[in-house]
Amino acid sequence: MERSIAHACVPLRLVGPIRIIGETGAYEVKAPLATFESPLWPSVARGARATSKAGGISAVILRDAMARSIAFEAGSAVRAAQIIRELEGRRDELFSIAEATSRFLKCHEIAFRAVGSCVFLRLSGNTGDAAGHNMITKGADALLHWICKTIPGVRYISVSGNYCTDKKVSSVNAILGRGKCVIADVLIPPAICHSVLKSTPEAIAELNVKKNLLGSIINGGVQSANAHFANMLLALYIATGQDGANTVEGSQGICHAEVRNGSLYFSVSLPNVIVGTVGHGKDRSEIKERLAALGCMEQRKAGQNSRRLAEIVAATVLCGELNLLAAQTMPGELVRSHMAIERRTKRGS
Amino acid sequence: MERSIAHACVPLRLVGPIRIIGETGAYEVKAPLATFESPLWPSVARGARATSKAGGISAVILRDAMARSIAFEAGSAVRAAQIIRELEGRRDELFSIAEATSRFLKCHEIAFRAVGSCVFLRLSGNTGDAAGHNMITKGADALLHWICKTIPGVRYISVSGNYCTDKKVSSVNAILGRGKCVIADVLIPPAICHSVLKSTPEAIAELNVKKNLLGSIINGGVQSANAHFANMLLALYIATGQDGANTVEGSQGICHAEVRNGSLYFSVSLPNVIVGTVGHGKDRSEIKERLAALGCMEQRKAGQNSRRLAEIVAATVLCGELNLLAAQTMPGELVRSHMAIERRTKRGS
Amino acid sequence: MERSIAHACVPLRLVGPIRIIGETGAYEVKAPLATFESPLWPSVARGARATSKAGGISAVILRDAMARSIAFEAGSAVRAAQIIRELEGRRDELFSIAEATSRFLKCHEIAFRAVGSCVFLRLSGNTGDAAGHNMITKGADALLHWICKTIPGVRYISVSGNYCTDKKVSSVNAILGRGKCVIADVLIPPAICHSVLKSTPEAIAELNVKKNLLGSIINGGVQSANAHFANMLLALYIATGQDGANTVEGSQGICHAEVRNGSLYFSVSLPNVIVGTVGHGKDRSEIKERLAALGCMEQRKAGQNSRRLAEIVAATVLCGELNLLAAQTMPGELVRSHMAIERRTKRGS
Amino acid sequence: MERSIAHACVPLRLVGPIRIIGETGAYEVKAPLATFESPLWPSVARGARATSKAGGISAVILRDAMARSIAFEAGSAVRAAQIIRELEGRRDELFSIAEATSRFLKCHEIAFRAVGSCVFLRLSGNTGDAAGHNMITKGADALLHWICKTIPGVRYISVSGNYCTDKKVSSVNAILGRGKCVIADVLIPPAICHSVLKSTPEAIAELNVKKNLLGSIINGGVQSANAHFANMLLALYIATGQDGANTVEGSQGICHAEVRNGSLYFSVSLPNVIVGTVGHGKDRSEIKERLAALGCMEQRKAGQNSRRLAEIVAATVLCGELNLLAAQTMPGELVRSHMAIERRTKRGS
C-alpha cells in the first residue's frame, strides 16, 4: 500500500434551487451532485423546477437511529432462549453499558433473533449528528464484551452479525430502522406536469405502478420500488463526505404516485438514509463548506443538522425520480436526452 | 443548475500488489481505491499480502452481458401471450434490430415476463469494453419502437421496465445476468492464515457461515451473503470512472469459505460487476492513466480490457472481504483497528 | 410408524359455476374447494358470480415446464467455469440423457449458477399431464450420475441443490419458470362491481395498489403481491390430489387491477402453478371423479388436461382474490362476514 | 355454490414416536401426517428413530403472538408522521381498544410503516390457544374504526394492509414475529448418523451449507434455508385442523447443521408456526381426538396447549428435514427410495 494519498476527482455541480418544507420550516438549497453521470444534473434540475413551482417538497423524518448487531453462540437453542429472556429483562442495564461508550449515543431498541443456538442481538440508537457507524459499533462491542464475560457459556462469534446491516441489501433495515427514515412528497398541478415535465399526472402514475411497483416485484427485489434513487444518493453522498457505499441500502425505497383531483401526488419513502454532518470524512474543508452551504453546520440541538441533510437528500431524490419517470412516459425521450447531454458534457469537460 | 463544473475530491490510495491469475495469465496490480473510509486501505492491503503469499487469486468470468427491459401494454393477458409467442418466434429479427444500433452490441438473450396484460421484454447482450448502459438502452429502444409500430394493439409503457434492472436490488440480475459474473477464489494454508491474518481457517469458515450466510438470510436480503463487498466496489468504481451507483447490484454476491485439508478455501462470487474501460466517464485523463496502470488499456480483442478490469474488481473484493472476516474472528479487533486508523488518517490528511 | 393408513377429512364444497375462456374455448366448472376455512366458499362464489356476469375469465398459459437442480463440486472456480462451458456445449447430449429416463419428459432448458467452486445445474422440461416432480428428478439424477462419471474431478453434492426449487419461496421459479405460468384476467363493468361486489372499480384498484403492491413491498416479500392466493390454491390442490405443499410457491404471484374506461380490469398472474392430472395421488377414485367433473380427464394431447386444470386454478384464484379485495374496500365488512359464516358453518357441520 | 358439504379424504399415518424435550418436560408423540405424498411417512419415521436414539429433540418457543396490520390514508407524509407520533404516544389506549374485543387477546406491540401518505399499523398480541386469525383481526378492526373516528383527516384503506402478513411470503413475519417462533435442535453422535441415517455428520453439514444455505441464497428466497419444511407442516396442519395455507410462511425457516466434536448438531428454526388447539376447525371430533392424542387438550394455562403443538410441529419438521438431507448425501438414494415407496403405497392403498 502506498503511503501517499492522492485524490480521485468526481465532477460536481450545484443543482437547484430545490424548495423544501422541513422540520425547521421552508428553505431553498442547491444540491451538490458529484457524479460521472452528467445527465443526472439536468434531470434533478427539472424536477426541482417542477416541484418549486408547485410550492416545494415536504420532507419528514419518521425514525432516526443507527444499528449494529452482534452474534454469539449459546450452545443450544434452549440456552439461547434463556439468555435472550435474561437479556430482555436487563434491557436498561444493556443500554447503560452501550451508552457509556459515547457522549452522544442514546439507545432505542434491542432486537433478538436466533438460528439454532446462535444468537443475534441488534442494538439501535440515536447517534446525534454523526452517521454513527463507529459510535454504534463501539456500543455493540461493549455489550458483546460484557455478555461474553457475564453470561455463562457464551462464545464470541462476531461484533457484526449481518443482522445490522451495513451496505447490504436487506429487509431488516427497513422494518426495524437504520439511519434516518425519510419521506418526501409533493402535489403537482396538471399544468406544471405539462409545462415543466412534458407529461401528465395520469401517465406518471401509471408508469410508476407498472415500472416501479410491478417491475420491481417481478425482478425479485426487496423493499425496493423506484427507478434510480441510487443515482441521487451517491452523488450527494460523495459531495458531502458520506460513506458512499451506504447507497446500497439507501437505494431500497419506494416511489409512490397517484392522481388526486387531477393533480399528481408524488412521494419517495427512504427508510435508510445514512448521513452525518460530523465524524469521519466531514473534517475536510471542502466538505465542511458544502455542508455549510446546505445550512447543515448551524448551531442546533444534536441531530438537527444531520436531519436537515436527510431532508435535502430525500427532496433531491424526489426531484431526480420525478424527472426520470416523466421522461420515460415519452417514447424515445430517454435515449435522446442522454445522448445529447453526454455529448455536450464531453465537449465541455 | 450552475453551469460551472467543480469537482469533489475523494482520497485515493494504490493498494497492493494483488496477485491475480486471470484469463490472460498471472499478473500483479495495485488497486486504486478512492474512499473517505480510510480503514479500507490497510484492510485490502492485508488481504492482498495473505493471498499473494498463498500464490495469488484466481478469477474467472462466467457471463458477460448488459441488459435492459422494455415494457408495453398488450390490452389483455391472451393478447400478451400471443405477442410473446410471436416475438419469441422472431428472435433473430429482434436481435438484428437491436444490433443495428451499435457496432459493438452482440445480443445474447430475450426474456419475457407478463403481469396481467403488461409485457416486460428483457434484452441482454455483450457490449464489448463498454459497461454498456447506453448501448443496450439504444438497442432496447429500437426494439420497443419497432414493436409499437409493427404489432397491432401494443401501447408504449417504458423504455425501462425495471426488469433490467439498473442500480437496484433484484434477483433477476443474478439469475439472468447483468454485467459480468465473476468468481474469484484462493486456497490459503493455515500458516498464512495465522501469520498474516492472525486467525485460523476454521474460525474464518465458521464466521462466514454464521455472519455472511445465516446473518444475511435472517436480515431478509436477497442474492447477498457478504460482509462489505460494497466498500471495495465503490472505491474501485470511483477511481476508474465507473457509474458508482452500480455498487448497489454489485453488492449482491456471495462469500463462501470452507476448510479443505486444513487450508482455507475462500471465494467471492459477484454476479453483477458492471464496469467498462471505454465510454462515458472514461475519457478523462486521470481515469485513463489509472486504467492503463491496471493493464486495462491494451490492444486486445473487444471486451478483454473490461474483463480484466472485472477480474481486478473481484480480486480486490476478495482481499477486503477476507481481511474483514479475519479481523472479526478476534474479539475487539474491529473497533480497535478502526479507531486507530481513523485517528491516523485525520492527522495525516 | 403405524402400518394402517387412515384419512383426514377436509370439508369440501363445489363452488361456482366459474366461467372460463381457455385454450380450448369457453367452459363452466364448479371448483371443488377442500378447506377448514368455510368463509372461502362464499368468497369464491361471489367472485364467480361477478366474473360470470361480466362474460367470464380469460386464462392463458405462458410457460409449462418442471425443474430440478443438481449440485456438484468442481474443486475451483476456474474448473467450475470450464465444466459449465463444456456442458453448455453438450446441451443436446444432456437433454438426451435426461429424456431417456421417461417417455414424457421434453427438456426445455439448462441453466447454471456457481458459488465459488460449487456448480448448480437446473434442468427444466415439460412433463405432460404429470406435475412432474419425480419425472424431472429422475432426469436430473441421470444427468448428475453421467456428469460425476464423465467429467474429471467432479464430486457429487446433491440431486437437489435448492436452485430448483420445490415448496420453497424463491425468485428463480418465477424468473426461469417452474410448473405452469398462468395469467387470468377479466374486465368488470362498474354496474357489476356495484351490484354483485358492493364496491367500485376505483376502490378496488386503489386497494390493490396500497395493500397488494405497496403492502407486499414493505413486508419484504418477493415475487408476491396478493391478498390470499394461497387459500384458493390449497383448497383446490387438496381436492384434486395435488402435492399441497406446492401452495408455497404458488402463493407467489401478482394481483393487478386498474380502471379502464370506468370498468375494472382485474388480473392474477401465477408463475408457478404445479398441478397434474396423472401421477402420484391421482389414482384415487374420488380424485379421478373430481378431475373428470372438471373436464380434466378427456382424451387429449399429453399436457392439455393438466393445462386445463391450471386454467381452472387461476380462474378460481381470481374469483377469491377479487371478492376479498372488494370486501376489504368496505370498513367492517371482513370481520362481519367472517364471523357470520363461521357461526353458520359450525351449526351446519 | 352447492349447499351440501362433502369431504376430501387425505391419507394419514401416525409416525413416530418422536421424543421431544419441551417447555413442560420430555414426552413422546406419534405425529399424525395427512398427505398424498406417501414417502413423507418413512422419511419422518427415520428421522424420529435417529433423534430418539440420540436422546430426543429439544424445542423452545421464543415468541408467541399473532399479528394483523391495518392501513389508512393520512393525506400527506407530514400528516402521516404526526398521526404515527400521536398513536405511539397513546399505545396503552390502543391496546385497551383492541383487547376489549376478546377475552384472550393480550397486545404485545404496535409497529408502524408509511409509504408516502399511507400508514400501515401492525398490531400483534398473544391469542392464547387459538391460532388467532380472527381474534387479532377483530382487535385491529376496532383500532381502525377508532382511528377513523377519532383522528381528523384519516381515510379508511383496509383492515388488512399486507404488512401483517397472512399466508404470504415476507420478511416482516420473521423479523417482527407472527405465530410462534420455535427452534428445535438435537445433537446426534456419529454412530447414530451412520447406523440409522447411513450418512456422516460431515456430509450432512456440508450438504446443508451448499444446498440449504447457498442454494437458497442463489434461488432468490427470503428468510428461507431448508429442503422441505413445507411437507411436514402441511401434513400436520391438515391432520390437526389448522389453516393449511399458513404453510406458506411456515415454510420460511432455517435449517442449520454443524459438526461439534465429531457429532452432528442439527437445528430447525421456524419463525412463523401458526397453530391453535381451539377455534375454527378444531371443533370437529376427529381433530379433537388427534389433538388429545398429542397431549394438546389438557387442562393448562391458556396458550400452553398450542405451544406444545408448536413444539411437536418443529420436532416433526426436524425429523423430516434431517432424513431428507441424510438421504441426499448419497448419490441415487432419493430417486430409488421415492420410486419404491410410491409403488408400495399404490399397491397398498
Short mmCIF file of N, CA, C and O in Angstrom, two decimals, chain A residues 1-3 5-10 12-14 16 30 36-37 73 113 134 155-156 158 160 162 167-169 171-172 206 210-211 216 218-219 226-227 231 234 243-245 280 283 286 328 342 346, chain B residues 1-3 5-10 12-14 16 30 36-37 41 73 113 134 155-156 158 160 162 167-169 171-172 206 210-211 216 218-219 226-227 231 234 244-245 280 283 286 328 342 346:
data_model
loop_
_atom_site.label_atom_id
_atom_site.label_comp_id
_atom_site.label_asym_id
_atom_site.label_seq_id
_atom_site.Cartn_x
_atom_site.Cartn_y
_atom_site.Cartn_z
N MET A 1 0.85 -1.20 0.00
CA MET A 1 0.00 0.00 0.00
C MET A 1 0.87 1.24 0.00
O MET A 1 1.76 1.38 0.84
N GLU A 2 0.63 2.14 -0.92
CA GLU A 2 1.43 3.34 -0.99
C GLU A 2 1.01 4.33 0.09
O GLU A 2 -0.16 4.49 0.39
N ARG A 3 2.01 4.98 0.64
CA ARG A 3 1.77 5.89 1.76
C ARG A 3 1.06 7.18 1.33
O ARG A 3 0.23 7.72 2.03
N ILE A 5 -1.34 9.84 -0.22
CA ILE A 5 -2.76 9.84 -0.56
C ILE A 5 -2.99 10.81 -1.71
O ILE A 5 -2.67 11.99 -1.61
N ALA A 6 -3.50 10.29 -2.81
CA ALA A 6 -3.88 11.13 -3.92
C ALA A 6 -5.39 11.36 -3.84
O ALA A 6 -6.01 11.08 -2.82
N HIS A 7 -5.97 11.83 -4.90
CA HIS A 7 -7.41 12.03 -4.90
C HIS A 7 -8.00 11.62 -6.23
O HIS A 7 -7.37 11.77 -7.26
N ALA A 8 -9.21 11.11 -6.18
CA ALA A 8 -9.99 10.93 -7.39
C ALA A 8 -10.95 12.11 -7.46
O ALA A 8 -11.56 12.47 -6.46
N CYS A 9 -11.02 12.73 -8.63
CA CYS A 9 -11.87 13.91 -8.77
C CYS A 9 -13.15 13.55 -9.49
O CYS A 9 -13.13 13.05 -10.61
N VAL A 10 -14.25 13.79 -8.83
CA VAL A 10 -15.54 13.47 -9.42
C VAL A 10 -16.24 14.79 -9.77
O VAL A 10 -16.38 15.66 -8.91
N LEU A 12 -18.63 17.80 -10.22
CA LEU A 12 -19.69 18.20 -9.29
C LEU A 12 -20.38 19.46 -9.78
O LEU A 12 -19.72 20.40 -10.24
N ARG A 13 -21.68 19.47 -9.69
CA ARG A 13 -22.44 20.68 -9.97
C ARG A 13 -23.43 20.92 -8.85
O ARG A 13 -23.94 19.99 -8.24
N LEU A 14 -23.71 22.20 -8.64
CA LEU A 14 -24.78 22.58 -7.72
C LEU A 14 -26.07 22.65 -8.53
O LEU A 14 -26.13 23.36 -9.53
N GLY A 16 -30.25 23.17 -8.61
CA GLY A 16 -31.40 23.69 -7.89
C GLY A 16 -31.67 25.10 -8.31
O GLY A 16 -31.26 25.52 -9.39
N LYS A 30 -29.23 24.49 -3.06
CA LYS A 30 -28.73 23.90 -4.30
C LYS A 30 -28.01 22.62 -3.92
O LYS A 30 -27.08 22.63 -3.10
N PHE A 36 -20.06 10.98 -12.29
CA PHE A 36 -19.60 10.90 -13.67
C PHE A 36 -20.77 10.89 -14.65
O PHE A 36 -20.59 11.01 -15.85
N GLU A 37 -21.99 10.71 -14.11
CA GLU A 37 -23.17 10.60 -14.97
C GLU A 37 -23.80 11.98 -15.15
O GLU A 37 -24.75 12.34 -14.47
N GLU A 73 -22.55 -17.46 20.33
CA GLU A 73 -23.03 -18.84 20.43
C GLU A 73 -23.49 -19.14 21.85
O GLU A 73 -22.77 -18.85 22.81
N ARG A 113 -32.67 -12.25 17.40
CA ARG A 113 -33.01 -13.39 16.53
C ARG A 113 -32.09 -14.53 16.94
O ARG A 113 -30.97 -14.31 17.40
N ASN A 134 -19.34 4.08 13.64
CA ASN A 134 -18.39 3.72 14.69
C ASN A 134 -19.02 3.81 16.08
O ASN A 134 -18.75 2.98 16.95
N ARG A 155 -20.13 -17.92 23.76
CA ARG A 155 -18.90 -17.86 22.98
C ARG A 155 -19.02 -16.76 21.92
O ARG A 155 -20.01 -16.68 21.21
N TYR A 156 -18.01 -15.91 21.83
CA TYR A 156 -17.96 -14.81 20.85
C TYR A 156 -18.04 -15.35 19.43
O TYR A 156 -17.33 -16.28 19.07
N SER A 158 -19.16 -12.69 16.54
CA SER A 158 -18.74 -11.52 15.76
C SER A 158 -19.34 -10.24 16.32
O SER A 158 -20.48 -10.24 16.81
N SER A 160 -20.12 -8.00 14.39
CA SER A 160 -21.14 -7.67 13.39
C SER A 160 -21.67 -8.95 12.79
O SER A 160 -20.95 -9.70 12.13
N ASN A 162 -24.34 -9.23 10.66
CA ASN A 162 -25.12 -9.01 9.42
C ASN A 162 -26.62 -8.87 9.67
O ASN A 162 -27.37 -8.76 8.72
N LYS A 167 -24.50 -1.54 4.36
CA LYS A 167 -24.08 -1.55 2.96
C LYS A 167 -24.47 -2.82 2.24
O LYS A 167 -23.78 -3.27 1.32
N LYS A 168 -25.53 -3.44 2.75
CA LYS A 168 -26.04 -4.64 2.11
C LYS A 168 -27.55 -4.50 1.98
O LYS A 168 -28.20 -3.81 2.75
N VAL A 169 -28.05 -5.18 0.99
CA VAL A 169 -29.47 -5.37 0.78
C VAL A 169 -30.09 -6.12 1.95
O VAL A 169 -29.53 -7.11 2.39
N SER A 171 -34.10 -6.63 4.45
CA SER A 171 -35.40 -6.11 4.88
C SER A 171 -35.33 -5.57 6.29
O SER A 171 -36.13 -4.74 6.68
N VAL A 172 -34.40 -6.06 7.07
CA VAL A 172 -34.38 -5.70 8.48
C VAL A 172 -34.18 -4.20 8.67
O VAL A 172 -34.79 -3.60 9.57
N GLU A 206 -49.43 5.93 -13.87
CA GLU A 206 -49.50 4.59 -14.47
C GLU A 206 -48.09 4.00 -14.61
O GLU A 206 -47.86 2.83 -14.31
N LYS A 210 -46.56 0.46 -13.07
CA LYS A 210 -46.11 -0.65 -13.91
C LYS A 210 -44.60 -0.86 -13.86
O LYS A 210 -44.14 -1.99 -13.85
N LYS A 211 -43.84 0.22 -13.81
CA LYS A 211 -42.38 0.09 -13.77
C LYS A 211 -41.89 -0.10 -12.34
O LYS A 211 -41.25 -1.09 -12.00
N SER A 216 -40.60 -3.93 -10.18
CA SER A 216 -39.69 -4.27 -9.08
C SER A 216 -40.12 -5.55 -8.37
O SER A 216 -39.28 -6.25 -7.78
N ILE A 218 -41.53 -8.16 -9.97
CA ILE A 218 -41.11 -9.30 -10.81
C ILE A 218 -39.60 -9.42 -10.93
O ILE A 218 -39.10 -10.48 -11.30
N ASN A 219 -38.86 -8.35 -10.64
CA ASN A 219 -37.40 -8.52 -10.72
C ASN A 219 -36.83 -9.17 -9.46
O ASN A 219 -35.63 -9.43 -9.38
N ASN A 226 -38.36 1.73 -7.14
CA ASN A 226 -38.01 3.05 -7.66
C ASN A 226 -37.21 2.88 -8.94
O ASN A 226 -36.84 1.78 -9.32
N ALA A 227 -36.97 4.03 -9.60
CA ALA A 227 -36.26 3.97 -10.87
C ALA A 227 -34.76 4.17 -10.69
O ALA A 227 -33.97 3.44 -11.28
N ASN A 231 -28.78 6.89 -7.88
CA ASN A 231 -28.01 7.94 -8.56
C ASN A 231 -27.91 9.21 -7.73
O ASN A 231 -26.82 9.76 -7.54
N LEU A 234 -25.89 8.59 -4.28
CA LEU A 234 -24.45 8.50 -4.36
C LEU A 234 -23.84 9.86 -4.67
O LEU A 234 -22.82 10.25 -4.06
N ASP A 243 -20.31 8.08 3.76
CA ASP A 243 -19.83 6.76 3.36
C ASP A 243 -20.68 6.31 2.16
O ASP A 243 -21.81 5.84 2.33
N GLY A 244 -20.13 6.50 0.97
CA GLY A 244 -20.92 6.34 -0.25
C GLY A 244 -21.50 4.95 -0.44
O GLY A 244 -22.51 4.79 -1.13
N ALA A 245 -20.88 3.94 0.16
CA ALA A 245 -21.39 2.58 -0.02
C ALA A 245 -22.73 2.38 0.66
O ALA A 245 -23.43 1.41 0.39
N HIS A 280 -16.10 11.04 10.80
CA HIS A 280 -15.14 10.65 9.79
C HIS A 280 -15.53 11.17 8.40
O HIS A 280 -16.64 10.94 7.94
N ASP A 283 -14.34 16.28 8.26
CA ASP A 283 -13.39 17.28 8.73
C ASP A 283 -12.63 17.93 7.56
O ASP A 283 -11.83 18.82 7.77
N GLU A 286 -13.43 21.24 2.16
CA GLU A 286 -14.40 21.38 1.07
C GLU A 286 -15.74 20.75 1.45
O GLU A 286 -16.79 21.22 1.07
N GLN A 328 -39.63 9.11 -19.04
CA GLN A 328 -39.91 7.77 -19.59
C GLN A 328 -41.35 7.59 -20.04
O GLN A 328 -41.67 6.60 -20.68
N GLU A 342 -24.70 13.77 -22.83
CA GLU A 342 -23.36 13.21 -22.71
C GLU A 342 -22.42 13.75 -23.77
O GLU A 342 -21.24 13.96 -23.52
N LYS A 346 -19.04 15.96 -22.72
CA LYS A 346 -17.75 15.57 -23.27
C LYS A 346 -17.04 16.79 -23.84
O LYS A 346 -15.88 17.05 -23.55
N MET B 1 -29.51 25.27 -12.01
CA MET B 1 -28.29 24.46 -12.11
C MET B 1 -27.13 25.34 -12.55
O MET B 1 -27.23 26.02 -13.56
N GLU B 2 -26.06 25.32 -11.79
CA GLU B 2 -24.92 26.15 -12.15
C GLU B 2 -24.17 25.53 -13.32
O GLU B 2 -24.00 24.32 -13.43
N ARG B 3 -23.71 26.41 -14.18
CA ARG B 3 -23.04 25.96 -15.41
C ARG B 3 -21.65 25.38 -15.13
O ARG B 3 -21.22 24.44 -15.76
N ILE B 5 -18.58 23.42 -13.75
CA ILE B 5 -18.41 22.11 -13.13
C ILE B 5 -17.21 22.15 -12.20
O ILE B 5 -16.09 22.46 -12.62
N ALA B 6 -17.46 21.88 -10.94
CA ALA B 6 -16.37 21.77 -9.98
C ALA B 6 -16.06 20.28 -9.80
O ALA B 6 -16.49 19.44 -10.59
N HIS B 7 -15.33 19.96 -8.78
CA HIS B 7 -15.04 18.55 -8.53
C HIS B 7 -15.12 18.24 -7.05
O HIS B 7 -14.80 19.09 -6.22
N ALA B 8 -15.55 17.04 -6.75
CA ALA B 8 -15.43 16.53 -5.39
C ALA B 8 -14.19 15.65 -5.37
O ALA B 8 -14.00 14.83 -6.28
N CYS B 9 -13.35 15.84 -4.37
CA CYS B 9 -12.11 15.08 -4.32
C CYS B 9 -12.22 13.96 -3.29
O CYS B 9 -12.47 14.22 -2.12
N VAL B 10 -12.04 12.75 -3.75
CA VAL B 10 -12.14 11.60 -2.86
C VAL B 10 -10.73 11.04 -2.66
O VAL B 10 -10.05 10.73 -3.65
N LEU B 12 -7.56 8.86 -2.39
CA LEU B 12 -7.28 7.64 -3.14
C LEU B 12 -5.90 7.10 -2.80
O LEU B 12 -4.93 7.87 -2.71
N ARG B 13 -5.82 5.82 -2.61
CA ARG B 13 -4.51 5.17 -2.47
C ARG B 13 -4.43 3.96 -3.37
O ARG B 13 -5.43 3.30 -3.64
N LEU B 14 -3.21 3.67 -3.79
CA LEU B 14 -2.97 2.44 -4.53
C LEU B 14 -2.65 1.35 -3.51
O LEU B 14 -1.73 1.51 -2.70
N GLY B 16 -1.82 -2.68 -2.67
CA GLY B 16 -1.39 -3.94 -3.23
C GLY B 16 0.10 -4.08 -3.11
O GLY B 16 0.69 -3.45 -2.24
N LYS B 30 -1.75 -2.85 -8.47
CA LYS B 30 -2.09 -2.11 -7.27
C LYS B 30 -3.48 -1.52 -7.50
O LYS B 30 -3.70 -0.80 -8.48
N PHE B 36 -13.66 7.77 1.35
CA PHE B 36 -13.49 8.52 2.60
C PHE B 36 -13.22 7.57 3.77
O PHE B 36 -12.89 8.01 4.86
N GLU B 37 -13.42 6.27 3.56
CA GLU B 37 -13.28 5.29 4.63
C GLU B 37 -11.86 4.76 4.65
O GLU B 37 -11.58 3.69 4.11
N TRP B 41 -8.12 0.90 3.16
CA TRP B 41 -6.82 0.67 2.51
C TRP B 41 -5.99 -0.42 3.21
O TRP B 41 -5.59 -1.38 2.57
N GLU B 73 -47.98 -2.38 -23.12
CA GLU B 73 -49.31 -2.90 -22.81
C GLU B 73 -49.86 -3.68 -24.00
O GLU B 73 -49.83 -3.18 -25.14
N ARG B 113 -41.59 -11.52 -19.36
CA ARG B 113 -42.50 -11.68 -18.21
C ARG B 113 -43.75 -10.91 -18.55
O ARG B 113 -43.71 -9.91 -19.28
N ASN B 134 -25.79 2.69 -22.05
CA ASN B 134 -26.43 3.38 -23.17
C ASN B 134 -26.58 2.48 -24.38
O ASN B 134 -27.57 2.53 -25.08
N ARG B 155 -49.30 -0.78 -26.79
CA ARG B 155 -49.16 0.60 -26.31
C ARG B 155 -47.86 0.73 -25.52
O ARG B 155 -47.58 -0.08 -24.64
N TYR B 156 -47.08 1.75 -25.82
CA TYR B 156 -45.82 2.04 -25.15
C TYR B 156 -46.02 2.25 -23.65
O TYR B 156 -46.90 2.99 -23.24
N SER B 158 -42.78 1.84 -21.23
CA SER B 158 -41.50 2.44 -20.83
C SER B 158 -40.32 1.77 -21.52
O SER B 158 -40.34 0.56 -21.76
N SER B 160 -37.69 1.49 -20.00
CA SER B 160 -37.09 0.72 -18.91
C SER B 160 -38.18 0.29 -17.95
O SER B 160 -38.82 1.12 -17.32
N ASN B 162 -37.81 -1.85 -15.30
CA ASN B 162 -37.28 -2.35 -14.01
C ASN B 162 -37.09 -3.85 -13.97
O ASN B 162 -36.73 -4.40 -12.92
N LYS B 167 -29.00 -0.46 -10.93
CA LYS B 167 -28.76 0.25 -9.66
C LYS B 167 -29.83 -0.01 -8.63
O LYS B 167 -30.11 0.83 -7.79
N LYS B 168 -30.46 -1.15 -8.77
CA LYS B 168 -31.45 -1.57 -7.78
C LYS B 168 -31.20 -3.01 -7.38
O LYS B 168 -30.66 -3.79 -8.14
N VAL B 169 -31.63 -3.29 -6.21
CA VAL B 169 -31.64 -4.64 -5.66
C VAL B 169 -32.58 -5.51 -6.48
O VAL B 169 -33.69 -5.09 -6.79
N SER B 171 -33.33 -9.98 -7.94
CA SER B 171 -32.82 -11.33 -8.18
C SER B 171 -32.58 -11.56 -9.66
O SER B 171 -31.79 -12.40 -10.04
N VAL B 172 -33.30 -10.82 -10.49
CA VAL B 172 -33.24 -11.11 -11.92
C VAL B 172 -31.82 -10.92 -12.46
O VAL B 172 -31.38 -11.68 -13.33
N GLU B 206 -16.24 -20.68 10.00
CA GLU B 206 -17.41 -20.63 10.88
C GLU B 206 -18.06 -19.26 10.86
O GLU B 206 -19.28 -19.12 10.78
N LYS B 210 -21.93 -18.19 9.82
CA LYS B 210 -22.86 -17.58 10.79
C LYS B 210 -23.18 -16.14 10.46
O LYS B 210 -24.31 -15.71 10.62
N LYS B 211 -22.18 -15.38 10.04
CA LYS B 211 -22.43 -13.97 9.73
C LYS B 211 -22.95 -13.81 8.29
O LYS B 211 -24.02 -13.28 8.06
N SER B 216 -27.22 -13.10 6.79
CA SER B 216 -27.85 -12.46 5.62
C SER B 216 -29.21 -13.06 5.32
O SER B 216 -30.07 -12.39 4.74
N ILE B 218 -31.34 -14.16 7.70
CA ILE B 218 -32.31 -13.60 8.65
C ILE B 218 -32.50 -12.09 8.49
O ILE B 218 -33.50 -11.56 8.95
N ASN B 219 -31.57 -11.40 7.83
CA ASN B 219 -31.81 -9.97 7.64
C ASN B 219 -32.74 -9.70 6.46
O ASN B 219 -33.10 -8.55 6.19
N ASN B 226 -22.48 -11.44 2.20
CA ASN B 226 -21.12 -10.96 2.35
C ASN B 226 -21.06 -9.91 3.44
O ASN B 226 -22.09 -9.48 3.97
N ALA B 227 -19.83 -9.51 3.78
CA ALA B 227 -19.67 -8.54 4.85
C ALA B 227 -19.63 -7.11 4.32
O ALA B 227 -20.27 -6.23 4.87
N ASN B 231 -17.96 -1.80 -0.18
CA ASN B 231 -16.86 -0.88 0.08
C ASN B 231 -15.79 -0.93 -1.01
O ASN B 231 -15.37 0.10 -1.53
N LEU B 234 -17.24 0.28 -4.58
CA LEU B 234 -17.41 1.71 -4.78
C LEU B 234 -16.06 2.40 -4.91
O LEU B 234 -15.88 3.27 -5.78
N GLY B 244 -20.77 4.72 -10.31
CA GLY B 244 -20.62 4.21 -8.95
C GLY B 244 -21.89 3.65 -8.35
O GLY B 244 -21.84 2.80 -7.45
N ALA B 245 -23.04 4.10 -8.84
CA ALA B 245 -24.29 3.62 -8.27
C ALA B 245 -24.54 2.14 -8.60
O ALA B 245 -25.39 1.50 -7.98
N HIS B 280 -18.64 6.62 -21.50
CA HIS B 280 -18.89 7.77 -20.64
C HIS B 280 -18.08 7.71 -19.35
O HIS B 280 -18.13 6.73 -18.62
N ASP B 283 -13.13 9.01 -20.58
CA ASP B 283 -12.32 9.87 -21.44
C ASP B 283 -11.48 10.87 -20.64
O ASP B 283 -10.71 11.62 -21.21
N GLU B 286 -7.07 11.35 -16.02
CA GLU B 286 -6.65 10.64 -14.81
C GLU B 286 -7.26 9.24 -14.77
O GLU B 286 -6.65 8.29 -14.28
N GLN B 328 -12.74 -9.92 12.25
CA GLN B 328 -13.92 -10.10 13.11
C GLN B 328 -13.90 -11.42 13.88
O GLN B 328 -14.72 -11.62 14.78
N GLU B 342 -8.48 5.61 11.78
CA GLU B 342 -9.14 6.87 11.50
C GLU B 342 -8.45 8.02 12.22
O GLU B 342 -8.39 9.13 11.69
N LYS B 346 -6.76 11.14 10.07
CA LYS B 346 -7.13 12.51 10.41
C LYS B 346 -5.87 13.37 10.54
O LYS B 346 -5.76 14.42 9.96
#
